[in-house]
Short mmCIF file of C-alpha atoms in Angstrom, two decimals:
data_model
loop_
_atom_site.label_atom_id
_atom_site.label_comp_id
_atom_site.label_asym_id
_atom_site.label_seq_id
_atom_site.Cartn_x
_atom_site.Cartn_y
_atom_site.Cartn_z
CA MET A 239 -69.10 -8.06 44.68
CA MET A 240 -69.10 -8.80 41.12
CA LYS A 241 -72.08 -7.22 39.09
CA MET A 242 -73.24 -8.15 35.41
CA ILE A 243 -74.24 -5.21 33.23
CA ARG A 244 -75.43 -6.39 29.50
CA PHE A 245 -75.98 -3.39 26.85
CA THR A 246 -75.82 -3.19 23.10
CA LEU A 247 -72.69 -2.63 20.43
CA GLY A 248 -74.47 0.35 18.14
CA PHE A 249 -72.83 1.68 15.00
CA LEU A 250 -71.76 4.94 16.40
CA LEU A 251 -67.88 5.28 16.29
CA ILE A 252 -65.72 7.85 18.18
CA ALA A 253 -62.43 8.92 16.81
CA GLY A 254 -59.13 9.03 18.37
CA VAL A 255 -57.79 8.15 21.60
CA SER A 256 -58.10 10.81 24.54
CA LEU A 257 -57.66 10.79 28.36
CA THR A 258 -58.59 14.23 30.39
CA MET A 259 -58.29 13.53 34.20
CA SER A 260 -59.85 16.80 36.35
CA CYS A 261 -58.75 17.25 39.77
CA GLY A 262 -60.46 19.39 42.44
CA ASP A 263 -59.00 21.72 44.77
CA ASP A 264 -59.69 19.98 47.93
CA ASP A 265 -56.45 18.14 48.86
CA SER A 266 -58.43 16.36 51.51
CA SER A 267 -60.84 14.95 48.36
CA PRO A 268 -60.47 11.29 46.73
CA ASP A 269 -58.33 11.29 43.79
CA PRO A 270 -59.51 11.36 40.46
CA LEU A 271 -60.36 7.56 39.07
CA THR A 272 -58.48 6.73 36.22
CA VAL A 273 -58.12 4.17 33.24
CA VAL A 274 -54.41 2.50 33.70
CA SER A 275 -54.56 0.03 30.81
CA ILE A 276 -57.29 -1.65 28.19
CA THR A 277 -56.35 -5.10 27.04
CA GLY A 278 -58.10 -7.72 25.03
CA SER A 279 -57.18 -11.30 24.49
CA GLY A 280 -59.44 -14.03 22.23
CA THR A 281 -58.18 -16.62 19.50
CA ASP A 282 -55.63 -15.24 17.20
CA PHE A 283 -57.34 -14.79 13.72
CA ASP A 284 -54.43 -16.13 11.30
CA THR A 285 -52.89 -18.65 13.62
CA GLY A 286 -55.96 -19.99 15.61
CA GLN A 287 -54.12 -19.64 18.50
CA PRO A 288 -54.85 -18.34 21.91
CA VAL A 289 -53.99 -14.41 22.44
CA SER A 290 -53.60 -12.34 25.07
CA GLY A 291 -52.23 -8.51 26.93
CA ILE A 292 -53.66 -7.21 23.28
CA ASP A 293 -52.70 -3.09 24.32
CA LEU A 294 -55.94 -1.52 23.11
CA PHE A 295 -54.82 2.32 24.99
CA GLY A 296 -51.49 2.61 23.44
CA ALA A 297 -50.80 5.33 21.26
CA THR A 298 -50.82 3.60 17.89
CA SER A 299 -54.76 1.58 17.56
CA ALA A 300 -54.74 -2.45 17.80
CA THR A 301 -55.06 -4.29 14.09
CA GLY A 302 -55.64 -7.96 13.80
CA VAL A 303 -57.51 -7.78 17.63
CA PRO A 304 -59.70 -10.90 17.65
CA LEU A 305 -63.03 -12.41 16.72
CA ASP A 306 -63.64 -13.65 20.15
CA LEU A 307 -62.48 -11.05 21.82
CA THR A 308 -62.64 -9.97 25.57
CA ILE A 309 -61.72 -6.64 26.90
CA THR A 310 -60.38 -5.59 30.16
CA ILE A 311 -60.14 -2.04 31.66
CA THR A 312 -57.91 -2.06 34.47
CA PHE A 313 -58.52 1.72 36.69
CA SER A 314 -56.55 3.10 39.45
CA ALA A 315 -59.02 2.26 42.18
CA ASP A 316 -61.70 -0.24 43.06
CA VAL A 317 -65.02 0.64 40.59
CA ASP A 318 -68.46 1.50 42.42
CA GLU A 319 -70.02 -0.88 40.27
CA THR A 320 -73.27 1.25 39.66
CA THR A 321 -71.79 3.66 37.80
CA VAL A 322 -70.48 0.50 35.27
CA SER A 323 -73.76 0.88 32.53
CA THR A 324 -74.42 1.42 28.54
CA SER A 325 -73.94 4.89 29.55
CA THR A 326 -70.17 4.69 30.73
CA ILE A 327 -68.67 1.93 28.77
CA SER A 328 -69.81 1.79 25.10
CA VAL A 329 -67.90 -0.67 22.48
CA THR A 330 -68.57 0.83 18.83
CA GLY A 331 -68.84 -0.17 15.38
CA GLY A 332 -70.09 -2.99 12.90
CA ASP A 333 -73.12 -4.44 13.52
CA ALA A 334 -75.05 -4.73 16.30
CA ASN A 335 -73.61 -6.69 19.49
CA THR A 336 -75.17 -7.68 23.30
CA VAL A 337 -72.03 -6.76 25.14
CA ASN A 338 -71.43 -8.01 28.84
CA ALA A 339 -69.83 -6.16 31.51
CA ASN A 340 -68.58 -7.94 34.67
CA THR A 341 -66.74 -5.15 37.51
CA ALA A 342 -65.04 -6.86 39.93
CA GLY A 343 -62.42 -4.28 42.53
CA ALA A 344 -60.86 -2.14 39.88
CA VAL A 345 -61.45 -4.26 36.73
CA VAL A 346 -64.68 -4.35 34.68
CA THR A 347 -64.57 -7.16 32.01
CA LEU A 348 -66.72 -6.64 28.74
CA THR A 349 -67.51 -9.84 26.19
CA PHE A 350 -69.47 -10.52 23.36
CA THR A 351 -72.12 -12.30 22.73
CA ASN A 352 -70.98 -12.40 18.80
CA GLU A 353 -67.94 -12.61 17.67
CA LEU A 354 -67.01 -8.96 16.23
CA ASP A 355 -67.21 -8.30 12.33
CA ARG A 356 -64.57 -9.00 10.40
CA GLY A 357 -62.02 -5.87 9.66
CA THR A 358 -64.22 -3.55 11.07
CA ASP A 359 -63.10 -0.49 13.19
CA TYR A 360 -64.79 -0.26 16.68
CA THR A 361 -64.80 2.05 19.37
CA ILE A 362 -64.29 1.69 23.04
CA ALA A 363 -65.48 5.10 25.23
CA VAL A 364 -65.67 5.15 28.71
CA SER A 365 -66.88 8.58 30.92
CA GLY A 366 -68.68 8.45 34.24
CA ILE A 367 -66.94 6.27 36.20
CA SER A 368 -66.41 6.44 39.83
CA GLY A 369 -64.20 4.32 42.31
CA SER A 370 -66.02 2.64 45.71
CA SER A 371 -64.11 4.79 47.68
CA GLY A 372 -65.00 8.50 45.41
CA GLY A 373 -63.15 9.61 42.96
CA THR A 374 -64.91 9.86 39.64
CA LEU A 375 -63.31 9.44 35.73
CA GLY A 376 -62.68 12.43 34.20
CA SER A 377 -63.84 13.47 30.43
CA THR A 378 -64.17 10.05 27.98
CA ALA A 379 -61.30 7.98 27.35
CA SER A 380 -61.97 6.44 23.93
CA VAL A 381 -59.66 3.88 21.93
CA GLN A 382 -60.09 2.56 18.88
CA PHE A 383 -59.50 -0.74 17.27
CA THR A 384 -59.41 -2.94 14.29
CA SER A 385 -61.07 -6.76 14.25
CA ALA A 386 -59.09 -9.06 11.64
CA GLY A 387 -59.72 -10.13 8.59
CA ARG A 388 -61.07 -8.91 5.37
CA GLY A 389 -64.04 -6.38 6.04
CA GLU A 390 -67.33 -6.83 3.89
CA VAL A 391 -67.47 -5.06 0.68
CA THR A 392 -70.33 -3.16 -0.15
CA PRO A 393 -71.05 -4.43 -4.23
CA PRO A 394 -72.44 -1.34 -6.56
CA ASN A 395 -76.11 -1.39 -6.29
CA GLU A 396 -76.93 -2.99 -3.25
CA GLY A 397 -79.99 -2.10 -3.20
CA ASN A 398 -80.26 -4.66 -5.88
CA GLN A 399 -79.07 -7.74 -4.27
CA GLN A 400 -81.47 -10.83 -3.76
CA ILE A 401 -79.33 -12.89 -1.77
CA PHE A 402 -75.66 -12.61 -0.63
CA LEU A 403 -73.66 -16.16 0.48
CA LYS A 404 -70.54 -15.21 1.96
CA LEU A 405 -69.96 -18.19 3.33
CA ASP A 406 -67.57 -17.74 6.09
CA GLY A 407 -68.18 -20.81 8.08
CA ASN A 408 -72.05 -21.24 7.00
CA ALA A 409 -74.28 -20.85 4.22
CA ASN A 410 -76.69 -18.24 5.46
CA ASP A 411 -78.17 -15.74 2.57
CA GLU A 412 -76.74 -12.29 4.26
CA THR A 413 -79.84 -10.67 3.16
CA GLY A 414 -82.56 -12.39 4.78
CA ASN A 415 -84.45 -13.58 2.06
CA TYR A 416 -83.96 -16.73 1.32
CA ALA A 417 -83.87 -19.75 3.74
CA MET A 418 -81.25 -22.53 3.51
CA ALA A 419 -83.01 -25.99 2.48
CA ASN A 420 -80.11 -28.24 2.60
CA GLU A 421 -76.60 -28.07 2.96
CA ALA A 422 -74.61 -31.61 2.47
CA ALA A 423 -70.93 -32.60 2.83
CA ILE A 424 -70.07 -28.85 3.14
CA VAL A 425 -65.83 -28.03 4.50
CA TYR A 426 -66.16 -24.54 5.46
CA GLY A 427 -61.84 -23.78 4.74
CA ALA A 428 -59.48 -21.20 3.01
CA ASP A 429 -60.86 -18.36 0.88
CA ARG A 430 -58.84 -16.80 -1.96
CA PHE A 431 -57.56 -14.47 1.07
CA GLY A 432 -55.92 -17.76 2.48
CA GLN A 433 -58.14 -16.73 5.18
CA GLU A 434 -59.52 -20.03 7.37
CA GLY A 435 -62.95 -20.69 7.02
CA SER A 436 -64.06 -18.18 4.89
CA ALA A 437 -64.92 -20.10 1.47
CA ALA A 438 -67.34 -23.52 1.15
CA TYR A 439 -65.26 -26.62 -0.47
CA PHE A 440 -67.00 -28.64 -2.59
CA ASP A 441 -65.68 -32.59 -2.79
CA GLY A 442 -67.27 -33.33 -5.91
CA ASP A 443 -69.38 -36.07 -5.01
CA GLU A 444 -72.44 -35.11 -2.55
CA SER A 445 -71.68 -31.99 -1.60
CA ILE A 446 -74.25 -29.37 -2.36
CA ILE A 447 -75.72 -26.11 -0.82
CA GLU A 448 -79.56 -25.59 -1.36
CA TYR A 449 -82.09 -22.71 -0.82
CA THR A 450 -86.07 -22.47 -1.04
CA ASP A 451 -87.84 -21.04 -3.58
CA GLY A 452 -84.87 -19.77 -5.79
CA VAL A 453 -87.63 -19.80 -8.46
CA ASN A 454 -87.37 -16.18 -7.17
CA LEU A 455 -84.50 -15.02 -8.26
CA ILE A 456 -85.46 -14.89 -11.65
CA SER A 457 -86.06 -11.23 -12.49
CA THR A 458 -86.56 -9.09 -15.63
CA ASP A 459 -82.53 -8.06 -15.35
CA PHE A 460 -80.15 -10.30 -13.48
CA THR A 461 -76.42 -9.97 -12.11
CA LEU A 462 -74.47 -13.64 -10.68
CA SER A 463 -71.38 -12.78 -8.89
CA PHE A 464 -68.81 -15.31 -7.17
CA TRP A 465 -65.78 -16.58 -6.72
CA ILE A 466 -64.97 -20.10 -7.83
CA TYR A 467 -61.78 -22.64 -7.76
CA VAL A 468 -62.04 -25.43 -10.15
CA ASP A 469 -60.31 -28.29 -8.87
CA THR A 470 -60.05 -31.25 -11.47
CA VAL A 471 -57.90 -33.33 -9.49
CA ASP A 472 -59.21 -37.00 -9.51
CA HIS A 473 -62.81 -35.98 -10.65
CA LYS A 474 -64.10 -38.44 -12.32
CA ASP A 475 -67.05 -39.46 -14.56
CA ALA A 476 -68.93 -42.80 -14.29
CA ASN A 477 -66.53 -44.24 -16.66
CA GLY A 478 -63.71 -43.17 -14.79
CA ASN A 479 -62.58 -40.25 -16.92
CA LEU A 480 -62.10 -36.55 -16.04
CA ALA A 481 -65.59 -35.21 -15.28
CA GLY A 482 -67.08 -31.77 -16.47
CA MET A 483 -69.16 -29.86 -13.55
CA PHE A 484 -72.65 -28.66 -12.62
CA ALA A 485 -71.22 -25.19 -10.12
CA VAL A 486 -74.60 -23.76 -9.75
CA GLY A 487 -78.52 -24.01 -10.86
CA MET A 488 -81.91 -23.65 -10.90
CA GLY A 489 -84.05 -25.81 -12.09
CA ASN A 490 -81.30 -26.86 -14.68
CA PHE A 491 -82.04 -25.08 -18.09
CA ASN A 492 -85.67 -24.90 -17.51
CA GLY A 493 -84.45 -22.08 -15.52
CA TRP A 494 -81.04 -21.11 -15.02
CA GLN A 495 -77.26 -23.23 -14.67
CA LEU A 496 -73.82 -22.62 -14.72
CA GLU A 497 -71.34 -25.32 -16.60
CA LEU A 498 -68.36 -26.33 -16.38
CA ASN A 499 -66.83 -28.51 -19.77
CA GLY A 500 -69.72 -30.41 -20.08
CA GLY A 501 -68.74 -31.80 -23.38
CA GLY A 502 -65.11 -32.33 -22.97
CA ALA A 503 -62.40 -33.08 -20.54
CA GLN A 504 -59.88 -30.29 -20.42
CA PHE A 505 -61.71 -27.54 -19.26
CA ASP A 506 -61.56 -25.05 -22.26
CA ARG A 507 -65.69 -24.20 -22.23
CA MET A 508 -68.51 -23.99 -19.93
CA LYS A 509 -71.72 -21.71 -20.42
CA VAL A 510 -74.35 -20.33 -18.94
CA GLY A 511 -78.03 -22.57 -20.47
CA GLN A 512 -81.11 -20.31 -19.59
CA ARG A 513 -84.86 -20.63 -20.51
CA PHE A 514 -86.32 -17.13 -22.14
CA THR A 515 -89.71 -16.06 -23.07
CA THR A 516 -90.19 -14.96 -26.68
CA SER A 517 -92.59 -13.44 -29.07
CA ASP A 518 -92.49 -15.91 -31.17
CA SER A 519 -96.19 -17.84 -30.82
CA GLU A 520 -95.17 -21.34 -32.18
CA ASN A 521 -92.04 -20.82 -29.70
CA PRO A 522 -93.48 -18.99 -26.37
CA THR A 523 -90.30 -20.13 -24.27
CA THR A 524 -87.16 -21.27 -25.93
CA ALA A 525 -83.87 -22.38 -23.88
CA GLU A 526 -80.72 -21.33 -25.04
CA ASP A 527 -76.68 -22.00 -24.20
CA PHE A 528 -74.52 -18.67 -23.81
CA THR A 529 -71.03 -20.62 -23.91
CA VAL A 530 -67.52 -19.74 -23.64
CA TRP A 531 -65.25 -21.60 -26.15
CA ASN A 532 -61.18 -21.21 -24.62
CA LEU A 533 -61.54 -17.64 -25.13
CA ASP A 534 -59.35 -18.09 -28.15
CA GLY A 535 -60.78 -14.84 -30.08
CA THR A 536 -63.22 -16.18 -32.57
CA LEU A 537 -66.65 -17.03 -33.75
CA GLU A 538 -67.44 -20.04 -35.28
CA GLY A 539 -70.57 -19.05 -37.60
CA PHE A 540 -73.57 -20.74 -35.42
CA GLU A 541 -72.04 -18.62 -32.34
CA GLU A 542 -72.90 -15.66 -34.99
CA ASN A 543 -76.42 -16.96 -36.36
CA ARG A 544 -77.71 -16.15 -32.36
CA GLY A 545 -76.27 -12.93 -31.89
CA ALA A 546 -72.98 -13.73 -30.18
CA ASP A 547 -70.39 -10.54 -31.62
CA PHE A 548 -67.61 -10.56 -28.85
CA GLU A 549 -65.01 -13.36 -27.99
CA ASN A 550 -61.75 -12.52 -25.49
CA ASN A 551 -58.27 -13.62 -26.86
CA VAL A 552 -56.74 -14.72 -23.62
CA SER A 553 -53.45 -16.21 -23.74
CA GLY A 554 -53.53 -19.95 -21.59
CA GLY A 555 -57.22 -20.02 -22.24
CA LEU A 556 -60.38 -19.87 -20.19
CA GLN A 557 -58.62 -23.13 -18.99
CA GLY A 558 -55.69 -20.79 -17.82
CA LEU A 559 -58.13 -18.84 -16.45
CA MET A 560 -59.66 -20.67 -13.94
CA VAL A 561 -58.43 -24.50 -13.40
CA GLY A 562 -56.58 -24.81 -10.01
CA LYS A 563 -57.09 -21.03 -9.53
CA TRP A 564 -59.49 -18.60 -8.16
CA ALA A 565 -61.35 -15.88 -10.58
CA HIS A 566 -64.07 -13.82 -10.77
CA PHE A 567 -67.76 -15.05 -12.75
CA VAL A 568 -69.57 -12.10 -13.63
CA TYR A 569 -72.77 -13.12 -15.82
CA VAL A 570 -75.35 -10.43 -16.82
CA TYR A 571 -78.77 -10.08 -18.77
CA ASN A 572 -79.93 -6.65 -19.55
CA SER A 573 -83.53 -7.08 -20.89
CA SER A 574 -83.47 -3.46 -22.50
CA GLU A 575 -80.58 -4.53 -24.86
CA ASN A 576 -81.60 -8.16 -25.46
CA THR A 577 -77.71 -8.60 -24.44
CA ARG A 578 -75.68 -11.16 -22.72
CA TYR A 579 -72.15 -10.64 -20.83
CA PHE A 580 -69.84 -12.40 -19.52
CA TYR A 581 -67.07 -11.61 -17.78
CA ILE A 582 -64.27 -13.15 -15.69
CA ASN A 583 -61.84 -11.23 -12.87
CA GLY A 584 -63.38 -7.93 -14.20
CA GLU A 585 -62.35 -8.17 -18.25
CA LEU A 586 -65.59 -8.50 -20.81
CA GLN A 587 -64.75 -12.17 -22.25
CA ARG A 588 -68.34 -13.00 -24.06
CA ARG A 589 -71.42 -11.25 -25.46
CA THR A 590 -74.42 -12.45 -27.83
CA ASN A 591 -77.37 -9.87 -28.63
CA PHE A 592 -79.93 -11.48 -29.22
CA ASN A 593 -81.60 -8.97 -31.43
CA ASN A 594 -78.80 -9.92 -33.65
CA SER A 595 -79.38 -13.48 -34.32
CA THR A 596 -80.68 -15.07 -37.66
CA ILE A 597 -82.41 -17.85 -35.66
CA ASP A 598 -86.49 -16.44 -35.70
CA LYS A 599 -86.79 -17.84 -32.03
CA ILE A 600 -83.54 -16.64 -30.51
CA LYS A 601 -84.44 -12.92 -31.88
CA ALA A 602 -87.54 -12.99 -30.61
CA ILE A 603 -86.21 -13.62 -27.04
CA THR A 604 -88.30 -11.03 -24.23
CA GLY A 605 -87.14 -12.46 -21.03
CA MET A 606 -86.09 -14.57 -18.68
CA VAL A 607 -88.06 -17.38 -16.89
CA PHE A 608 -89.12 -20.45 -15.33
CA GLY A 609 -90.00 -22.92 -18.18
CA PRO A 610 -91.38 -26.55 -16.89
CA SER A 611 -93.75 -27.83 -18.52
CA GLU A 612 -97.57 -29.22 -17.24
CA THR A 613 -95.64 -32.01 -15.89
CA GLN A 614 -92.42 -30.68 -14.34
CA ASP A 615 -94.40 -28.35 -12.12
CA GLU A 616 -95.26 -30.35 -9.77
CA PRO A 617 -93.71 -32.76 -7.01
CA SER A 618 -95.48 -35.39 -8.12
CA ASP A 619 -94.55 -35.43 -11.19
CA ILE A 620 -92.53 -37.86 -12.66
CA GLU A 621 -89.84 -35.46 -14.08
CA PHE A 622 -90.50 -33.25 -11.07
CA ILE A 623 -88.06 -29.92 -11.67
CA SER A 624 -86.53 -28.32 -8.54
CA LYS A 625 -87.57 -24.71 -7.43
CA ARG A 626 -84.85 -25.04 -5.22
CA LEU A 627 -81.07 -22.77 -6.32
CA ALA A 628 -78.84 -25.43 -5.93
CA LEU A 629 -74.48 -24.60 -5.39
CA GLY A 630 -72.57 -27.73 -6.18
CA PHE A 631 -75.40 -29.15 -9.12
CA VAL A 632 -77.50 -28.13 -11.54
CA HIS A 633 -80.86 -28.59 -9.56
CA GLY A 634 -81.77 -29.45 -6.00
CA THR A 635 -81.86 -32.35 -4.20
CA ASP A 636 -85.71 -32.80 -4.94
CA SER A 637 -85.67 -32.37 -8.40
CA LYS A 638 -87.03 -36.03 -9.88
CA MET A 639 -85.57 -34.79 -13.52
CA TRP A 640 -82.72 -36.87 -14.85
CA VAL A 641 -82.59 -38.80 -11.71
CA ASP A 642 -81.69 -41.91 -13.58
CA GLN A 643 -79.07 -40.47 -15.57
CA PRO A 644 -75.03 -41.42 -14.35
CA TRP A 645 -74.02 -37.47 -15.27
CA GLY A 646 -77.44 -35.55 -14.09
CA GLY A 647 -78.60 -37.78 -10.99
CA TYR A 648 -77.33 -36.22 -7.64
CA THR A 649 -77.11 -39.48 -6.21
CA PHE A 650 -74.74 -40.98 -8.22
CA PRO A 651 -71.01 -39.75 -7.40
CA GLY A 652 -69.48 -40.06 -10.74
CA ALA A 653 -72.62 -37.40 -11.68
CA ASN A 654 -71.07 -33.87 -12.96
CA HIS A 655 -70.71 -32.58 -9.20
CA PHE A 656 -69.19 -29.40 -8.30
CA LYS A 657 -65.57 -29.67 -7.43
CA GLY A 658 -63.67 -26.69 -5.92
CA ARG A 659 -63.89 -23.57 -3.67
CA MET A 660 -66.82 -21.17 -3.74
CA ASP A 661 -67.31 -17.92 -1.68
CA ASP A 662 -68.85 -14.25 -1.76
CA PHE A 663 -72.23 -15.62 -4.10
CA ARG A 664 -74.56 -12.91 -5.85
CA VAL A 665 -78.03 -12.01 -7.13
CA PHE A 666 -79.25 -8.93 -8.07
CA ASP A 667 -82.76 -7.89 -9.33
CA MET A 668 -80.70 -5.82 -12.38
CA ALA A 669 -78.28 -5.68 -14.93
CA TYR A 670 -74.54 -4.69 -14.49
CA SER A 671 -72.70 -2.65 -16.55
CA GLY A 672 -69.28 -2.87 -17.23
CA SER A 673 -68.10 -0.52 -14.80
CA ASP A 674 -69.85 -2.35 -11.90
CA VAL A 675 -68.45 -5.56 -13.17
CA THR A 676 -64.79 -3.67 -12.58
CA SER A 677 -65.90 -1.75 -9.03
CA LEU A 678 -67.19 -5.19 -7.87
CA TYR A 679 -63.57 -7.34 -8.78
CA ASN A 680 -61.52 -4.62 -8.09
CA ASP A 681 -62.85 -4.52 -4.29
CA GLU A 682 -63.63 -8.44 -3.97
CA LYS A 683 -60.00 -9.16 -5.33
CA PRO A 684 -56.83 -10.54 -3.22
#
C-alpha cells in the first residue's frame, strides 16, 4: 500500500549527523526500526546527465547535490505509513519548498515541487517513524548536504535593493517589485563561473528584456551594479562598421542609460547618460553624460570643466577590462556629495563632482529625474519616451523616440543593440560607498 504526504520545506537547519537506537528489555518485543540508507538521484548540475545512488547518509556531508533531487530513505523493515508526516520527516534549508512523501514497504521517497536553491545547505531529519509490524525509530537521524551551484550573495544594504535579476534561466525580479513587460530573443547560457543557464545572452540584433514602470528606479541616491561580457565579434551597424552598444536604458538620456563606445569602434569609451534637476531657473533640468575615456589617467579640460577630478590609469585601457571577458560594473550617484562614481571590477575608474564644475547649470545639479517634454510623456505623443527599464537597448520597445533612426530604432537589426552576456543585475535606492563596491565585487567574483 502506498500513501502520499505533502509538507513544506522551511528555513531551520539541524546540524550534524547522528543516529541513536534504543532497544527494549523484553526480548519478545519487535526490533527497533533503523535507517539503512539515504540516497539521492537527479540531474548532475555540471554535465546535465542523470545521476543516482548519491550517498546522503555517509560520514561526510554530500556536496554538489542535484537541484532536481529525489531522496530515497530505506528502513530496516516495512514502515507504518500513518507515521510518515511533517513531524517525523523534514527537509529544511533554503527558501520554502513543497515536499511530497511516498511510502512503499520499507522505502520512503521524497520529491520536491520546485528545484532546490543553488549552493545551499539542507538537512534531512527523521524521527518517530514506526514499523508496520511494530518497532520504532529511536532518536532523530539527521544528515546534511549541500546543493550544487553557486549560492546566492547577500549584497551590502540589501534592504535598499529595488530590483535584482539573477538571470538564472529566467528574467524574474527576485525582489518582486518589477514585472517583466517583454522578453525577446534571449538565450540563457554560461555565467562567469561556467554554470550553464545562469546568464542572459543578447544577440546584438533583437534581444531585449523589459520591465514595467522602470521609471520608479530613479531615486535621490542611486547605485547600479551588474556583470557584463561584451562580445564585439561581427557586431555591425547599418553601414557594416563595428557598432557601439546600448547595454541598458530607462528612457535614454531623459532617464538614464549606459552606452559602450557610442562614438567609435574600438570600445575605448563608455558613458552613463542621465537627466538631472537643477537649481538654475533657466535650465530646470539638464542631461549630463558621465564618460570614461580609455582609462589612460588623463583628464581633458572640457571634462574638468564639468567637475571630473579623477580617471584611473589601466594597462590595456577600457577595452582590456571589458571586451571578450566578464567585468563587474558599478555606477553610483551620491546626492549629498553631488558626485558620480564609476567602478569596474571593484576599483574606482572615474569620478565627477558637479560642485566643482565651471558650468552654471551643471554646478546647480540637485538630483536625478525622469524628464521627457510635454510632447514625449504620453503613449499617443509622436516622440513618446518609454517608462520601461530595458536590458539590451537604450529604451523600451514601446518608445517612439528615434524609432526611424538606424542606430536608435529598436526594429533596426543594425541599431546599437547590446551583444554579449549579462548577469546579476541590481539597482539600489542608496549610494554605495567604495567599501560596499569592493565587498560586493569580492563576494560575486569568480
